[in-house]
Short mmCIF file of C-alpha atoms and ligand atoms in Angstrom, two decimals:
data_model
loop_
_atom_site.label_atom_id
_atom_site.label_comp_id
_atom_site.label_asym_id
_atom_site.label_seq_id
_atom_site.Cartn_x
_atom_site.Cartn_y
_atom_site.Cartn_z
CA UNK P 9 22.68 -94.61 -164.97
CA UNK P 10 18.87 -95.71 -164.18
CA UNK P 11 18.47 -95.10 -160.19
CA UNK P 12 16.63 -97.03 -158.31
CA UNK P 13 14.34 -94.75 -156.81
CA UNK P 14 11.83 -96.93 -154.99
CA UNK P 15 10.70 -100.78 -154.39
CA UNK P 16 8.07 -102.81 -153.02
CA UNK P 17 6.91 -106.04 -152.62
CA UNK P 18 3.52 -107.70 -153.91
CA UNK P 19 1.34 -110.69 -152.28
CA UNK P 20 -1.25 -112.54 -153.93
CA UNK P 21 -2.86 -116.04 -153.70
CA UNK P 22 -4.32 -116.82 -157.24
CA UNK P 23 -4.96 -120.10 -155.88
CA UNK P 24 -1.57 -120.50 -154.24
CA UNK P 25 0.90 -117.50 -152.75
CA UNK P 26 3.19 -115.68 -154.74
CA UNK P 27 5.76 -112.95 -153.17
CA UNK P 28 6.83 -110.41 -156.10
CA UNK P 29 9.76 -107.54 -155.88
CA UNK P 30 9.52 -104.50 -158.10
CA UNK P 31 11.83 -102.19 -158.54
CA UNK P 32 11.19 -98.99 -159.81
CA UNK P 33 14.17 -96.89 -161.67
CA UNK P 34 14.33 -92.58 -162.03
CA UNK P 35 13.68 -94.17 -166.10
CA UNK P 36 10.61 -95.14 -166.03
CA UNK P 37 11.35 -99.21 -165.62
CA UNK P 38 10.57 -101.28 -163.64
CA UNK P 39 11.53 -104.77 -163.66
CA UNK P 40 10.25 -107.95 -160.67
CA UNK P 41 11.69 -111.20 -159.41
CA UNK P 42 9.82 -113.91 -157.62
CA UNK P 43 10.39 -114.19 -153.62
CA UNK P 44 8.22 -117.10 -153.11
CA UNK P 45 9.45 -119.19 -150.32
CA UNK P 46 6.69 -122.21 -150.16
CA UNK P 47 4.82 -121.71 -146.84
CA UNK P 48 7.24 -119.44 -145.07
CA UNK P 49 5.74 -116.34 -147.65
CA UNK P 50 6.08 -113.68 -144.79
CA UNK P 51 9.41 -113.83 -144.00
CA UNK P 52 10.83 -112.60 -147.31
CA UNK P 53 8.34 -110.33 -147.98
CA UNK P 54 9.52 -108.83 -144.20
CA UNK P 55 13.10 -109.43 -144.73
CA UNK P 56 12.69 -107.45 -148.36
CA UNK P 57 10.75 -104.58 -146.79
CA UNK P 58 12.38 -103.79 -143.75
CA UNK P 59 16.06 -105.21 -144.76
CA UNK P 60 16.63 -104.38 -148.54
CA UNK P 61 14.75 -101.92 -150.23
CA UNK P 62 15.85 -99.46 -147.63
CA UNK P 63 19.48 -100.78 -148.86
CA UNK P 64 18.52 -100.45 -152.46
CA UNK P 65 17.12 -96.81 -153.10
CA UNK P 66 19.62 -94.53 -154.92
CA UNK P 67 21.82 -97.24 -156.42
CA UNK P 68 22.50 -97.61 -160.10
CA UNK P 69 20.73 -100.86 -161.33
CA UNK P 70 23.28 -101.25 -164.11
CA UNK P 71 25.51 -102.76 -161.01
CA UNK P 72 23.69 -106.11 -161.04
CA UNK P 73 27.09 -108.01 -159.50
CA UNK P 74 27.73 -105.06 -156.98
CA UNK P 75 24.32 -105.12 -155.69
CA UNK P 76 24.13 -108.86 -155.49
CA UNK P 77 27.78 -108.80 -153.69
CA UNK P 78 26.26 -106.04 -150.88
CA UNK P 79 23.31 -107.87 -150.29
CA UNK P 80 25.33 -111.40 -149.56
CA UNK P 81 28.21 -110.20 -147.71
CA UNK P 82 26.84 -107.06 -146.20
CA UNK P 83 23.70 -109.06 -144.22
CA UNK P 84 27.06 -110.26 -142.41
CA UNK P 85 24.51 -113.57 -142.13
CA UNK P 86 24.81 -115.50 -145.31
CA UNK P 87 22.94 -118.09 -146.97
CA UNK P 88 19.55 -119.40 -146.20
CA UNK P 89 16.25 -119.78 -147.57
CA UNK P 90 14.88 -116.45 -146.55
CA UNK P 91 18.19 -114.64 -147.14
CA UNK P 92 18.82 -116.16 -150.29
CA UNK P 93 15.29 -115.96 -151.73
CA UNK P 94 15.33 -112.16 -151.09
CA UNK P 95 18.54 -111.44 -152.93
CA UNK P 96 17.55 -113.57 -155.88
CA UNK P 97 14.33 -111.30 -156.30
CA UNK P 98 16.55 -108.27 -156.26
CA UNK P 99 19.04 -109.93 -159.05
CA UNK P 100 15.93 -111.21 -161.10
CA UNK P 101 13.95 -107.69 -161.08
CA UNK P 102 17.42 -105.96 -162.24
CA UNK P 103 18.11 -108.44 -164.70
CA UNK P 104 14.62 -107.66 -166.01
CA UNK P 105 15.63 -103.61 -165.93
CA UNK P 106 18.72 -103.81 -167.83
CA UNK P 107 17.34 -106.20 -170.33
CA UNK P 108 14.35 -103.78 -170.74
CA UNK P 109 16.99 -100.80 -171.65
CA UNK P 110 19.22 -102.96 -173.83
CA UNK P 111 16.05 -103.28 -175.58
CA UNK P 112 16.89 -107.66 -175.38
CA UNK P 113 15.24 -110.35 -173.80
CA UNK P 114 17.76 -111.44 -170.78
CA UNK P 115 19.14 -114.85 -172.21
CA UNK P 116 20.94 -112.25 -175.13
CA UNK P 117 22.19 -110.24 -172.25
CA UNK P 118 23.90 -113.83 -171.04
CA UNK P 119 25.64 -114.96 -174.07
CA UNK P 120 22.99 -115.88 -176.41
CA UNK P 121 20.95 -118.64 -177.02
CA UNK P 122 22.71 -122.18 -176.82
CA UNK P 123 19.77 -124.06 -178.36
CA UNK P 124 16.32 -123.53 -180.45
CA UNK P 125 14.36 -124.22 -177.13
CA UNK P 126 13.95 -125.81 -173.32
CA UNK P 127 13.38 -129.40 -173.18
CA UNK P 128 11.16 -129.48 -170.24
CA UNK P 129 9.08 -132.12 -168.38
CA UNK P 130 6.00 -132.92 -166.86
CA UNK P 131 4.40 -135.09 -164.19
CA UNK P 132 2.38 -137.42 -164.81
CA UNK P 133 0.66 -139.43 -161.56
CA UNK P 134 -2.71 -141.48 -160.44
CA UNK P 135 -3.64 -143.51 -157.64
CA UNK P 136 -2.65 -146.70 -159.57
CA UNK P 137 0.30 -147.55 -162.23
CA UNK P 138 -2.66 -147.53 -164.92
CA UNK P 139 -4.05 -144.05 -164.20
CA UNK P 140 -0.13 -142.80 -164.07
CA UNK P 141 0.52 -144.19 -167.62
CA UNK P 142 -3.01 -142.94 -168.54
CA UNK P 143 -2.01 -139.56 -167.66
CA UNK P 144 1.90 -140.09 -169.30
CA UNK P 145 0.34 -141.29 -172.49
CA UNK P 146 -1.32 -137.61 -172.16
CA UNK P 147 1.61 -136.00 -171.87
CA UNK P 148 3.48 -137.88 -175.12
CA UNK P 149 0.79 -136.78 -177.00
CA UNK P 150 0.69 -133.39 -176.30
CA UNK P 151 4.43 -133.39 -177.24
CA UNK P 152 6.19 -133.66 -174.18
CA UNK P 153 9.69 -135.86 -174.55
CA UNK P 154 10.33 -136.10 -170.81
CA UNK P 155 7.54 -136.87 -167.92
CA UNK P 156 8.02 -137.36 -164.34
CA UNK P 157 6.13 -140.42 -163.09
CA UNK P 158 4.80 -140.86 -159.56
CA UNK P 159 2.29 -143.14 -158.31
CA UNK P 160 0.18 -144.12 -155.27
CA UNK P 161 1.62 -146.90 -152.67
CA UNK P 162 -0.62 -149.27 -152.13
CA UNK P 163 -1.82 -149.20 -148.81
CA UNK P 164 -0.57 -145.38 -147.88
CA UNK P 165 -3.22 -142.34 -148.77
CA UNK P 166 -1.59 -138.90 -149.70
CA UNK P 167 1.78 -140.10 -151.36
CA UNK P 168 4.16 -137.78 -152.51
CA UNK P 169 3.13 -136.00 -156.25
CA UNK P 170 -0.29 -137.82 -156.25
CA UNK P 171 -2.70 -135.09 -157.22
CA UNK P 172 -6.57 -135.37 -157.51
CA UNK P 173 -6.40 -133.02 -160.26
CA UNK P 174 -4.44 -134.41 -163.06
CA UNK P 175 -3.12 -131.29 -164.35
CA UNK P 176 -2.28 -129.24 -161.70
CA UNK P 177 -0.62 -130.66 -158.79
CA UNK P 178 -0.22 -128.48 -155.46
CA UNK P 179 0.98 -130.22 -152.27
CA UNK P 180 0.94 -127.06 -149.86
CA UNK P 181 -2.75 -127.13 -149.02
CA UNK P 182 -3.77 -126.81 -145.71
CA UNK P 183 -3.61 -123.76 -143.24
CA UNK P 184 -1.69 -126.35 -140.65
CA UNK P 185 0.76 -129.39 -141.85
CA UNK P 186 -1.53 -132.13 -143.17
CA UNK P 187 -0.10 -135.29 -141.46
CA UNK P 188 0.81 -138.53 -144.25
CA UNK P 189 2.10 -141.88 -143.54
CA UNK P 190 5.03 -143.04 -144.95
CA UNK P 191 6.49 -146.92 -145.46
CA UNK P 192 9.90 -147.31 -146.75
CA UNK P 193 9.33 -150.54 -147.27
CA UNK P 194 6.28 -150.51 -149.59
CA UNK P 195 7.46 -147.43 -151.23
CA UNK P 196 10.59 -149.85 -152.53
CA UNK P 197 8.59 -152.60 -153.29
CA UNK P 198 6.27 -151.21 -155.77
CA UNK P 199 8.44 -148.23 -157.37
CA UNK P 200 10.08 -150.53 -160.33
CA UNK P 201 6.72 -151.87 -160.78
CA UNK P 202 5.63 -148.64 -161.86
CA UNK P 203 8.73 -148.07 -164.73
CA UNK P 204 8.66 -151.64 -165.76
CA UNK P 205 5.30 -151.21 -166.88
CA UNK P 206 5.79 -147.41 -167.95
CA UNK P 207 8.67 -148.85 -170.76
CA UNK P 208 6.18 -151.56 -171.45
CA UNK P 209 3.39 -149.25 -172.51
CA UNK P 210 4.93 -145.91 -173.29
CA UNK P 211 8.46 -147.27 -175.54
CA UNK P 212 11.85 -146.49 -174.94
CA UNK P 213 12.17 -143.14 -176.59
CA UNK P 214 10.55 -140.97 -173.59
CA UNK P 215 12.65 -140.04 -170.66
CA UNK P 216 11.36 -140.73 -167.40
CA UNK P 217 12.18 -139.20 -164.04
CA UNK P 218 11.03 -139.89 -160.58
CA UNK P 219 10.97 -137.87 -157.56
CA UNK P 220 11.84 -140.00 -154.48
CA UNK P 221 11.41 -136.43 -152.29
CA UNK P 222 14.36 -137.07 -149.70
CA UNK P 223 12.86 -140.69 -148.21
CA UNK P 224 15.39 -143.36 -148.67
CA UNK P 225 18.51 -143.70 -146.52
CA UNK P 226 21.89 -143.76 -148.82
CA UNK P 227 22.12 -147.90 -148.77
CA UNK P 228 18.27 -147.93 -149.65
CA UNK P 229 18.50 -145.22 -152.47
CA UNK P 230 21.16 -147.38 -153.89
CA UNK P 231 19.01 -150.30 -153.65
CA UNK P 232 16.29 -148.55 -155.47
CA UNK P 233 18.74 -147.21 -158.17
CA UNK P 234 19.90 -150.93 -158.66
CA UNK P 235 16.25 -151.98 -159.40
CA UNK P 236 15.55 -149.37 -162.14
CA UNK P 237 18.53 -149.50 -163.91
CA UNK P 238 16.66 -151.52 -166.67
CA UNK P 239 14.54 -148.82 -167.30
CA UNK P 240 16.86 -146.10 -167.80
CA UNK P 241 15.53 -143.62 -166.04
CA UNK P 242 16.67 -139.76 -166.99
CA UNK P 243 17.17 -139.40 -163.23
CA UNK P 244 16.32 -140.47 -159.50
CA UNK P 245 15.56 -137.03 -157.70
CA UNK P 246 16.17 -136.27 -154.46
CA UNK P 247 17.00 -139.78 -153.43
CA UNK P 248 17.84 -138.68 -149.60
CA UNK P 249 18.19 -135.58 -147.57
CA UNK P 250 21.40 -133.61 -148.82
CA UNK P 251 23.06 -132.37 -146.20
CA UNK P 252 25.42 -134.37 -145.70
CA UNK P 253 26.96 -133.97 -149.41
CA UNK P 254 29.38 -137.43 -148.80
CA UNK P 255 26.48 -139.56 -148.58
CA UNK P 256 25.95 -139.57 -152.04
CA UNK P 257 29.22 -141.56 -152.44
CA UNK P 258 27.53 -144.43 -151.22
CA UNK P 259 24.23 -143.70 -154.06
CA UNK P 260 27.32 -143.79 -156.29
CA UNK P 261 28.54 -147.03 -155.34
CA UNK P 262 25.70 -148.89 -156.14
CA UNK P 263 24.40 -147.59 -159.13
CA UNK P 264 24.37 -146.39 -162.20
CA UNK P 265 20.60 -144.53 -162.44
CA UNK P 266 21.66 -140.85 -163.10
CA UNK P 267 21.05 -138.95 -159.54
CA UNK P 268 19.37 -134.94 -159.51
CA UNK P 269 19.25 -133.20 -156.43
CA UNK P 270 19.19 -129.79 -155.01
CA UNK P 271 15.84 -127.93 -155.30
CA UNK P 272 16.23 -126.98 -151.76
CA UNK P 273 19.91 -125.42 -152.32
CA UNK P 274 20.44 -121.87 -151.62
CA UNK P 275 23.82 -121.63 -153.02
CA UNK P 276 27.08 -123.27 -154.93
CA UNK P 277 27.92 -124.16 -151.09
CA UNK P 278 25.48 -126.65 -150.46
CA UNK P 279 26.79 -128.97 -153.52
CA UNK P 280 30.46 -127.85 -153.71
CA UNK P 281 31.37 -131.23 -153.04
CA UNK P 282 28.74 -133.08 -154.74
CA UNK P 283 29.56 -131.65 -158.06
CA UNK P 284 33.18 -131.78 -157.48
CA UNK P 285 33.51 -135.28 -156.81
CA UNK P 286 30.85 -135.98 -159.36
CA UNK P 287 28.35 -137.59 -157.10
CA UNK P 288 25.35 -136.30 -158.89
CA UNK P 289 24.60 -135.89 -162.36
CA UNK P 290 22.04 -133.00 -162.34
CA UNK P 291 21.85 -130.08 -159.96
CA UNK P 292 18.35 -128.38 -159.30
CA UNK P 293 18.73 -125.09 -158.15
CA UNK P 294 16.79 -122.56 -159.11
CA UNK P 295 16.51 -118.73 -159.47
CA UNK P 296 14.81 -117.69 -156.66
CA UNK P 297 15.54 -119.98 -153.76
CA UNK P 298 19.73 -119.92 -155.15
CA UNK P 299 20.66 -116.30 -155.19
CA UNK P 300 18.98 -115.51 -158.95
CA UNK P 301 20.61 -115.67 -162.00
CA UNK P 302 24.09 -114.46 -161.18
CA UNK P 303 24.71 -116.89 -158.38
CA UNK P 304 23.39 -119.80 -161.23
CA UNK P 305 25.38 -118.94 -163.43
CA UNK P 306 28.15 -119.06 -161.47
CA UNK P 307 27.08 -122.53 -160.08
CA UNK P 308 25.94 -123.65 -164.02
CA UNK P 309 29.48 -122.86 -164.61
CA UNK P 310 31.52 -124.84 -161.65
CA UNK P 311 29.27 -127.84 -162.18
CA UNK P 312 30.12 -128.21 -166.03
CA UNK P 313 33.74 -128.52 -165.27
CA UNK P 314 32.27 -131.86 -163.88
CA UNK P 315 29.87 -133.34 -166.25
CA UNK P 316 26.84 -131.89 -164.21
CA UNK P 317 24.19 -130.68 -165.97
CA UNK P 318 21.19 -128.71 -164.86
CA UNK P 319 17.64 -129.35 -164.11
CA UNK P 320 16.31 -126.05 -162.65
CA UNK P 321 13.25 -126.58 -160.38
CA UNK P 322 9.88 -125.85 -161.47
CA UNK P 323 6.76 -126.49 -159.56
CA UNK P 324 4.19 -124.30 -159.00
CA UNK P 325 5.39 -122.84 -156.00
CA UNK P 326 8.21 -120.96 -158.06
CA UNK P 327 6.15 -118.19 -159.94
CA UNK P 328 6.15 -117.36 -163.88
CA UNK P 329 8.78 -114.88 -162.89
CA UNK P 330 11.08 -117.06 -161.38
CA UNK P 331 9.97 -119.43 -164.35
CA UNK P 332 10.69 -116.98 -167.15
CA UNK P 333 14.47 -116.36 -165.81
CA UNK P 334 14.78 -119.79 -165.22
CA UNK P 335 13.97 -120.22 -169.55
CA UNK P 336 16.55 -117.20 -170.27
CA UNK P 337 19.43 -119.42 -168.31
CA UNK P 338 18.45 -122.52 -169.25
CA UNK P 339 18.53 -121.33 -173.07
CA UNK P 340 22.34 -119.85 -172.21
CA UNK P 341 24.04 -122.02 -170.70
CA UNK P 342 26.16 -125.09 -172.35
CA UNK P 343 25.55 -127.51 -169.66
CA UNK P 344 21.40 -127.23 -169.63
CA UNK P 345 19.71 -130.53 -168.78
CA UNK P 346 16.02 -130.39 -168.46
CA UNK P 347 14.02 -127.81 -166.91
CA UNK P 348 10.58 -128.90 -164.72
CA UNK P 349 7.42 -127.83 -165.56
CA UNK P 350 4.58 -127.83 -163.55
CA UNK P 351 2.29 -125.72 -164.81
CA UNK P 352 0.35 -122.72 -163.16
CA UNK P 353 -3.11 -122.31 -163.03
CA UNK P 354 -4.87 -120.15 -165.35
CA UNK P 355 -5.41 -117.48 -162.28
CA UNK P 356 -1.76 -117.69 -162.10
CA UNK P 357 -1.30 -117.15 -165.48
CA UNK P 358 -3.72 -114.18 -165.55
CA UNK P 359 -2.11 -112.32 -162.84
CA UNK P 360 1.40 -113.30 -164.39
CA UNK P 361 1.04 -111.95 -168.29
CA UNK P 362 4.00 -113.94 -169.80
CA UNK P 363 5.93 -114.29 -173.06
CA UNK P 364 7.27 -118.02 -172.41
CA UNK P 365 5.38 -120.19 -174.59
CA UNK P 366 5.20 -124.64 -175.44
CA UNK P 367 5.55 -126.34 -177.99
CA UNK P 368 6.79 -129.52 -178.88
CA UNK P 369 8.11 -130.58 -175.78
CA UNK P 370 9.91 -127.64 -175.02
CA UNK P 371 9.62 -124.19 -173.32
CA UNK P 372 11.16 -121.20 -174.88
CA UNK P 373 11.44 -117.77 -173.17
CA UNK P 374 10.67 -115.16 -176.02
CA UNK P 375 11.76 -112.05 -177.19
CA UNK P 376 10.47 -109.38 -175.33
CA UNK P 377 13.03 -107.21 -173.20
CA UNK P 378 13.87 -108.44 -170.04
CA UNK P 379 12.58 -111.45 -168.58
CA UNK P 380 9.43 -110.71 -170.80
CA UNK P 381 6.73 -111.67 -167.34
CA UNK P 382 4.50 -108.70 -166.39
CA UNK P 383 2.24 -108.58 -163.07
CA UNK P 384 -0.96 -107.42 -163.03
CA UNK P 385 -1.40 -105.50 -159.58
CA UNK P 386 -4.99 -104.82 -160.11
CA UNK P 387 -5.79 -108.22 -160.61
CA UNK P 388 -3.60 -109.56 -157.88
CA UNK P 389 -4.95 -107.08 -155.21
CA UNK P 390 -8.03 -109.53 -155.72
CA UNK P 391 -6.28 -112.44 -153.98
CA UNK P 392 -5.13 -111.76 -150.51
CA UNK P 393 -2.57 -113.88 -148.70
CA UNK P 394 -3.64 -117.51 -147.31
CA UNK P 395 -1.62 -119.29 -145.14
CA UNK P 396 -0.79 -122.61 -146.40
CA UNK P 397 1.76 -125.07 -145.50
CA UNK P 398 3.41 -128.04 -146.83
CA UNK P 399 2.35 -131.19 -145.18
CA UNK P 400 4.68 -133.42 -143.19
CA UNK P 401 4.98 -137.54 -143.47
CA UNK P 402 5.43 -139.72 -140.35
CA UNK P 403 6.42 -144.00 -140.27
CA UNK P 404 3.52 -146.43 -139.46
CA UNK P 405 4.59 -146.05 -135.84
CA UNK P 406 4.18 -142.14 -136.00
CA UNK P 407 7.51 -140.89 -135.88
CA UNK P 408 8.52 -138.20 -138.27
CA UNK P 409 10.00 -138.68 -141.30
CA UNK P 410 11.06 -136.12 -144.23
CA UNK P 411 8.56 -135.26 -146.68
O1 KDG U 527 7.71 -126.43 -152.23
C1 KDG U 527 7.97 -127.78 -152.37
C2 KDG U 527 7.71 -128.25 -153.78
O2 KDG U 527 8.23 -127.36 -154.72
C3 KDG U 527 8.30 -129.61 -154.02
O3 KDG U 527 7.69 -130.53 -153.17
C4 KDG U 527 8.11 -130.05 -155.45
O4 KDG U 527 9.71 -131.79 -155.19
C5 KDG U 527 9.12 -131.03 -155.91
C6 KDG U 527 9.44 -131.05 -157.33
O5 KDG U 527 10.30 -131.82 -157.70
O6 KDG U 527 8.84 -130.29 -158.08
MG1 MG U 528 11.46 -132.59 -156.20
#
């Protein structure tokens, strides 16, 4: 059996902060998973230091479900963010070890490839509806057959997934919450606006998303659903705060836009009842804020008992690791939807050395063992921890609001 006989965590800021586990086995492999909890970086690279790797040294790291099973019921406090992020490092970097000993790349070690590749998509955005569908028309023609479309509300600066740098989008930019403002009212007026003339200029055979990042109450979500049914939209993300699951019902009611939610999910608990009573099409958990790739799975396989599929998170703030396991899942499992794609810098990229590579619209993971993404220590040693933070969006008469 490979022992684990020591671990350690890695920070870097390559233009945005990245927590890395790697475990090192009595073989000679190693293998990582991404930590990376968006502005709250410390605490899981604390609660992996002083809470697991003391937990993890002399185990066999053939025992993937074992070691997954201590870690969530042994902390005695379960679920979480910080928790949850922590264990899905540990399940990605031993994912990564076994498929480096098997000799495979992971998605073999799952059951095989269920397609050739990973539809994926991007975002396009601007300021105005034309610079949005300037930047989408980029996308088609670098072969993308899905883009996310956001645009600027007239009369509100700093809206949600408007970037100043049209490639590269990062929202968590400022040592202290930047403050927005936020009109519900606007927001709904000028939304179908935006898709009526998207399906005007772009055709019918793209799919479009949008990302309405928890602001709409359940009646005012199903409003906005109503309004863009004649565009067909792939999906309306995130249309309000999911915590309380049996508020979608009311989405539901009103509409037939597919719904996606769930990039803030930290397990199958948080949408047990959303997938079982079908309230959402698309479920967005990902690998390392939902446990890793053996809690997916397990989630991948509840929701397509109910005609969900998935739609695994993807911005920026999820590293190439968490990426690359993300691509051997996504290629897996029968009930894949779309995965996001936001890519990372090319700083990123250097201190990530990856085998997941584009083309034609799609991502795919590659062949070499494991989850085939590398770090380079060296290079990340060059790029200390920053504190950044999310910002936070209040109404015109400055109470707070959810981003
Ligand atoms: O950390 C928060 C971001 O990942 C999030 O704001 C991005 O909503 C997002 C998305 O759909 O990518
Ligand atoms: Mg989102």
């Amino acid at each position: 059996m490979p022992k684990i006989i020591a671990a350690k965590t890695i920070v870097t800021c390559p233009g945005r902060n990245f927590v890395t586990l790697k475990i090192m086995t009595d073989e000679g492999v190693y293998g990582i998973g991404d930590a990376t909890l968006n502005g709250r970086e410390p605490a899981v690279e604390a609660y992996l230091s002083e809470h697991v790797i003391p937990c993890l040294i002399g185990r066999d790291a053939h025992q993937i479900e074992d070691i997954w099973q201590y870690l969530y019921r042994g902390a005695y406090w379960r679920r979480g963010p910080v928790t949850m992020a922590a264990i899905a490092a540990v399940d990605m970097a031993l994912w990564d070890i076994k498929g480096k000993i098997a000799g495979l790349p992971v998605y073999q070690l799952l059951g095989g490839a269920c397609r050739t590749g990973v539809m994926v998509y991007g975002h396009a955005n601007g300021e105005t509806i034309e610079e949005t569908l300037d930047n989408a028309a980029h996308y088609a023609e670098q072969g993308y057959k899905a883009i996310r479309l956001q645009t600027g509300v007239p009369g509100m600066s700093g809206t949600y997934g408007v970037s100043k740098d049209k490639m590269f989008y990062e929202p968590a930019d400022s040592d202290l919450p930047k403050e927005t403002i936020w009109s519900t009212e606007r927001y709904l007026r000028s939304t179908p606006a935006l898709f009526e003339a998207a399906r005007l200029r772009l055709g019918d055979d793209l799919h479009l998303l949008h990302d309405v990042h928890h602001r709409l109450t359940p009646i005012e979500a199903g409003r906005l659903g109503k309004d863009l049914e004649p565009y067909r939209l792939f999906w309306m993300e995130d249309a309000t705060p999911a915590e309380n699951q049996a508020s979608f019902r009311i989405i539901r009611q009103h509409t037939t836009t597919p719904l996606a939610v769930g990039e803030i999910f930290n397990s199958i608990w948080d949408c047990k009842q959303l997938i079982e009573e079908q309230l959402i099409d698309y479920i967005r958990a990902t690998a390392v804020h939902a446990g890793g790739i053996t809690h997916l799975k397990k989630l991948a396989a509840f929701a397509d008992l109910h005609h969900v599929r998935t739609g695994c998170h993807g911005a920026t703030d999820l590293s190439p690791v968490c990426m690359g396991a993300a691509l051997h899942f996504d290629l897996s499992i029968p009930n894949f939807g779309v995965q996001e794609y936001m890519r990372h810098t090319p700083e990123t990229d250097a201190v990530f050395p990856h085998a997941y590579t584009f083309s034609d619209g799609m991502l795919h993971p590659g062949d070499a063992p494991g989850l085939g993404v590398d770090i380079d220590e060296d290079l990340a040693a060059k790029y200390p921890y920053k504190r950044a933070y999310l910002p936070i969006a209040r109404r015109l008469d400055g109470s707070m609001h959810d981003w």
